[in-house]
Amino acid sequence: MKKTKTRILLEKTLKEAKSSYTAFELFEIHRKDNLTLSTIYRTLQTFEKEGLVTKEVSTFKNEAVYYWKHEDHHEHGHILECVKCHKQIILNYCPFESVNEDIKEKTGFSLEDENHILYGVCKDCQ
Amino acid sequence: MKKTKTRILLEKTLKEAKSSYTAFELFEIHRKDNLTLSTIYRTLQTFEKEGLVTKEVSTFKNEAVYYWKHEDHHEHGHILECVKCHKQIILNYCPFESVNEDIKEKTGFSLEDENHILYGVCKDCQ
DNA sequence: GTGCTTGCAAAGAGTTTGCACCGTC
DNA sequence: GACGGTGCAAACTCTTTGCAAGCAC
């Protein structure tokens, strides 16, 4: 994979992110760098294919959000989204192990380790 | 809420569904009944506001799916979606109780009982 | 009859694509 | 220099909206 300006910038932003971003948010963050929205989408797709980022679609925002997969601490990262303020936070561990076994036993369905947005109410909105 | 043709038909279809439907799928199912897509969207919104249906957005299909909330058996229904064949099945119970407590303790975030699509691989695709 | 519901067409948001040009390796 | 990445504009998909006509209560 070639090291281009767009890829270097987006990789840095996503790696340092505490939360997930939409394509448009990345566009705004990098407005000064003159990135194009379509290139951002294409870069995110490339990252996704390479297994570097995870894409999820929020039910409430109705658009895709992207976040970097850090090999070290949250390899099974999940997103928590507050249904009131729509703030998203990345969960650093996988709480699903027990759920996974339970579902597998009852339905034959085995859960993936990613691609789950969990909706709820954050501590600031309660 | 007035009993109109669209509402009666969609309620019946959703109540009898074994899986969730997109607005367009409902449109096709009722092609013979001459329902309009925009009316279907409006009806689904109304049902959602009344707490009768749940709307979720699939990360893979990138569109909204809707399913009826049955008070009796699956009041905390969730959807399982196969990442290979994209078939969706409705889970009749909530596997999240333990996860919920765990997350609340660690992040202060309390999960909702609905609006979760869980992605994995169904037994036919394994 | 009143007010909510519908149908149609148009607009809107998010995302993808075609093509010529440009940069990386 | 070759090949893949980019910019721009246009197209595409899903969803929402405005407005006039229709239907339930």
Coordinates of N, CA and C in Angstrom, one line a residue, chain A residues 6-108:
Chain A
T6 N -3.1 11.6 1.9 CA -4.4 11.3 2.5 C -4.3 10.1 3.5
R7 N -3.6 9.1 3.1 CA -3.5 7.9 4.0 C -2.7 8.2 5.2
I8 N -1.7 8.9 5.1 CA -0.9 9.3 6.3 C -1.7 10.1 7.3
L9 N -2.4 11.1 6.7 CA -3.2 12.0 7.6 C -4.3 11.3 8.3
L10 N -5.0 10.5 7.5 CA -6.2 9.8 8.1 C -5.7 8.7 9.1
E11 N -4.7 8.0 8.8 CA -4.2 7.0 9.7 C -3.8 7.7 11.1
K12 N -3.1 8.8 11.0 CA -2.8 9.5 12.2 C -4.0 10.0 13.0
T13 N -5.0 10.6 12.3 CA -6.2 11.0 13.0 C -6.9 9.9 13.7
L14 N -7.1 8.8 12.9 CA -7.8 7.7 13.4 C -7.1 7.0 14.6
K15 N -5.8 6.9 14.5 CA -5.0 6.3 15.6 C -5.1 7.0 16.9
E16 N -5.2 8.4 16.7 CA -5.2 9.2 17.9 C -6.6 9.4 18.5
A17 N -7.6 9.0 17.7 CA -9.0 9.3 18.1 C -9.4 8.6 19.4
K18 N -10.2 9.3 20.2 CA -10.8 8.7 21.4 C -12.2 8.1 21.0
S19 N -12.7 8.5 19.9 CA -14.0 8.1 19.5 C -14.0 7.8 18.0
S20 N -15.1 7.4 17.5 CA -15.1 7.1 16.1 C -15.5 8.3 15.3
Y21 N -15.2 8.3 14.0 CA -15.5 9.5 13.1 C -16.3 9.0 11.9
T22 N -17.2 10.0 11.5 CA -17.8 9.8 10.2 C -16.8 10.3 9.1
A23 N -17.1 9.9 7.8 CA -16.3 10.4 6.7 C -16.3 11.9 6.7
F24 N -17.5 12.5 6.9 CA -17.6 14.0 6.9 C -16.8 14.6 8.0
E25 N -16.8 14.0 9.2 CA -16.0 14.6 10.3 C -14.5 14.6 9.9
L26 N -14.1 13.5 9.3 CA -12.7 13.5 8.9 C -12.4 14.6 7.9
F27 N -13.3 14.8 7.0 CA -13.2 15.8 6.0 C -13.1 17.2 6.6
E28 N -13.9 17.4 7.7 CA -13.8 18.7 8.3 C -12.5 18.9 9.1
I29 N -12.1 17.8 9.8 CA -10.9 17.9 10.6 C -9.7 18.2 9.7
H30 N -9.8 17.7 8.4 CA -8.7 17.9 7.5 C -9.0 19.0 6.4
R31 N -9.9 19.9 6.7 CA -10.2 20.9 5.7 C -9.0 21.6 5.3
K32 N -8.1 22.0 6.2 CA -6.9 22.7 5.9 C -6.0 21.9 5.0
D33 N -6.1 20.6 5.0 CA -5.2 19.8 4.2 C -5.7 19.5 2.8
N34 N -6.9 20.1 2.5 CA -7.5 19.9 1.2 C -7.7 18.5 0.7
L35 N -8.2 17.6 1.7 CA -8.6 16.3 1.3 C -10.0 16.3 0.6
T36 N -10.3 15.4 -0.3 CA -11.6 15.3 -0.9 C -12.4 14.3 -0.2
L37 N -13.7 14.5 -0.1 CA -14.6 13.6 0.5 C -14.5 12.2 -0.2
S38 N -14.5 12.2 -1.5 CA -14.5 10.9 -2.2 C -13.2 10.2 -1.9
T39 N -12.1 10.9 -1.8 CA -10.9 10.2 -1.5 C -10.9 9.7 -0.1
I40 N -11.5 10.4 0.8 CA -11.6 9.9 2.2 C -12.4 8.6 2.2
Y41 N -13.5 8.6 1.5 CA -14.3 7.4 1.4 C -13.5 6.2 0.8
R42 N -12.8 6.5 -0.2 CA -12.0 5.4 -0.8 C -10.9 5.0 0.1
T43 N -10.3 5.9 0.8 CA -9.2 5.5 1.7 C -9.7 4.7 2.8
L44 N -10.9 5.1 3.4 CA -11.5 4.3 4.4 C -11.8 2.9 4.0
Q45 N -12.3 2.8 2.8 CA -12.6 1.4 2.2 C -11.3 0.6 2.1
T46 N -10.3 1.2 1.7 CA -9.0 0.5 1.6 C -8.5 0.1 2.9
F47 N -8.6 1.0 3.9 CA -8.2 0.6 5.3 C -9.0 -0.5 5.8
E48 N -10.3 -0.5 5.5 CA -11.2 -1.5 5.9 C -10.9 -2.9 5.3
K49 N -10.6 -2.9 4.0 CA -10.2 -4.1 3.3 C -8.9 -4.7 3.9
E50 N -8.0 -3.8 4.3 CA -6.7 -4.2 4.9 C -6.9 -4.6 6.3
G51 N -8.1 -4.5 6.8 CA -8.3 -4.9 8.2 C -7.8 -3.9 9.2
L52 N -7.6 -2.6 8.8 CA -7.0 -1.6 9.7 C -8.1 -0.8 10.4
V53 N -9.2 -0.6 9.8 CA -10.3 0.1 10.5 C -11.6 -0.7 10.5
T54 N -12.4 -0.4 11.4 CA -13.8 -1.0 11.5 C -14.8 0.0 11.1
K55 N -15.7 -0.4 10.3 CA -16.8 0.5 9.9 C -18.1 0.0 10.6
E56 N -18.9 0.9 11.1 CA -20.2 0.6 11.6 C -21.2 1.6 11.2
V57 N -22.4 1.3 11.2 CA -23.5 2.3 10.8 C -24.3 2.5 12.1
S58 N -24.4 3.7 12.5 CA -25.2 4.1 13.6 C -26.7 4.1 13.2
T59 N -27.6 3.5 14.0 CA -29.0 3.5 13.8 C -29.6 4.9 14.0
F60 N -29.0 5.6 14.8 CA -29.6 6.9 15.1 C -29.1 8.0 14.2
K61 N -27.8 8.0 13.9 CA -27.2 9.0 13.0 C -27.5 8.6 11.5
N62 N -27.7 7.3 11.3 CA -27.9 6.8 10.0 C -26.8 7.1 9.0
E63 N -25.6 7.0 9.5 CA -24.4 7.1 8.7 C -23.3 6.3 9.2
A64 N -22.3 6.0 8.4 CA -21.2 5.1 8.8 C -20.2 5.9 9.7
V65 N -19.7 5.2 10.7 CA -18.6 5.7 11.5 C -17.4 4.7 11.4
Y66 N -16.2 5.2 11.5 CA -15.0 4.4 11.3 C -14.1 4.6 12.5
Y67 N -13.4 3.6 12.9 CA -12.4 3.7 13.9 C -11.3 2.7 13.7
W68 N -10.1 3.1 14.2 CA -8.9 2.3 14.0 C -8.9 1.0 14.9
K69 N -8.4 -0.1 14.3 CA -8.3 -1.3 15.1 C -6.8 -1.3 15.7
H70 N -6.7 -1.0 17.0 CA -5.4 -1.1 17.7 C -5.1 -2.5 18.1
E71 N -4.0 -3.1 17.6 CA -3.7 -4.5 17.9 C -3.5 -4.7 19.4
D72 N -2.9 -3.7 20.0 CA -2.5 -3.9 21.4 C -3.7 -4.0 22.4
H73 N -4.3 -2.9 22.7 CA -5.3 -3.0 23.7 C -6.8 -3.4 23.3
H74 N -7.3 -2.7 22.3 CA -8.7 -3.2 22.0 C -8.8 -3.8 20.6
E75 N -8.3 -5.1 20.6 CA -8.5 -5.8 19.3 C -9.9 -6.2 19.1
H76 N -10.7 -6.3 20.2 CA -12.1 -6.6 20.0 C -12.9 -5.4 20.4
G77 N -12.6 -4.2 19.9 CA -13.2 -3.0 20.3 C -14.7 -2.9 19.9
H78 N -15.5 -2.3 20.7 CA -16.9 -2.1 20.4 C -17.1 -0.6 20.7
I79 N -18.2 -0.1 20.1 CA -18.6 1.3 20.3 C -19.8 1.4 21.2
L80 N -19.8 2.3 22.1 CA -21.0 2.6 22.9 C -21.4 4.0 22.4
E81 N -22.7 4.1 22.0 CA -23.3 5.4 21.6 C -24.4 5.8 22.5
C82 N -24.3 7.0 23.0 CA -25.4 7.5 23.8 C -26.6 8.0 23.0
V83 N -27.8 7.4 23.3 CA -28.9 7.7 22.5 C -29.4 9.2 22.7
K84 N -28.9 9.8 23.7 CA -29.3 11.2 24.0 C -28.4 12.2 23.3
C85 N -27.1 12.1 23.6 CA -26.2 13.1 23.1 C -25.4 12.6 21.9
H86 N -25.6 11.3 21.5 CA -24.9 10.7 20.4 C -23.4 10.7 20.4
K87 N -22.9 11.0 21.6 CA -21.5 10.9 21.8 C -21.1 9.4 21.7
Q88 N -20.0 9.1 21.1 CA -19.6 7.7 21.0 C -18.3 7.5 21.8
I89 N -18.2 6.4 22.5 CA -16.9 6.1 23.1 C -16.5 4.6 22.7
I90 N -15.2 4.4 22.6 CA -14.7 3.1 22.2 C -14.5 2.3 23.5
L91 N -15.0 1.1 23.5 CA -14.9 0.2 24.6 C -13.6 -0.6 24.4
N92 N -12.8 -0.7 25.4 CA -11.4 -1.3 25.2 C -11.4 -2.8 25.3
Y93 N -12.5 -3.4 25.6 CA -12.5 -4.8 25.7 C -13.8 -5.4 25.2
C94 N -13.8 -6.7 25.1 CA -15.0 -7.4 24.6 C -15.8 -8.0 25.7
P95 N -17.0 -7.5 25.9 CA -17.8 -8.1 27.0 C -18.7 -9.2 26.5
F96 N -18.4 -9.7 25.3 CA -19.4 -10.6 24.7 C -19.1 -12.1 24.9
E97 N -18.0 -12.5 25.4 CA -17.7 -13.9 25.4 C -18.8 -14.8 25.9
S98 N -19.4 -14.4 27.0 CA -20.5 -15.3 27.6 C -21.7 -15.2 26.7
V99 N -22.0 -14.0 26.2 CA -23.2 -13.9 25.3 C -23.0 -14.8 24.1
N100 N -21.8 -14.7 23.5 CA -21.5 -15.5 22.4 C -21.8 -17.0 22.5
E101 N -21.4 -17.5 23.6 CA -21.6 -19.0 23.9 C -23.1 -19.3 24.0
D102 N -23.7 -18.4 24.7 CA -25.2 -18.6 24.9 C -25.9 -18.6 23.6
I103 N -25.6 -17.6 22.7 CA -26.3 -17.5 21.5 C -26.0 -18.7 20.6
K104 N -24.7 -19.1 20.6 CA -24.3 -20.2 19.7 C -25.1 -21.5 20.1
E105 N -25.2 -21.7 21.4 CA -25.9 -22.9 21.9 C -27.4 -22.9 21.4
K106 N -28.0 -21.7 21.5 CA -29.4 -21.6 21.3 C -29.8 -21.5 19.8
T107 N -28.9 -20.9 19.0 CA -29.3 -20.6 17.6 C -28.3 -21.1 16.6
G108 N -27.2 -21.6 17.0 CA -26.2 -22.0 16.0 C -25.4 -20.9 15.4

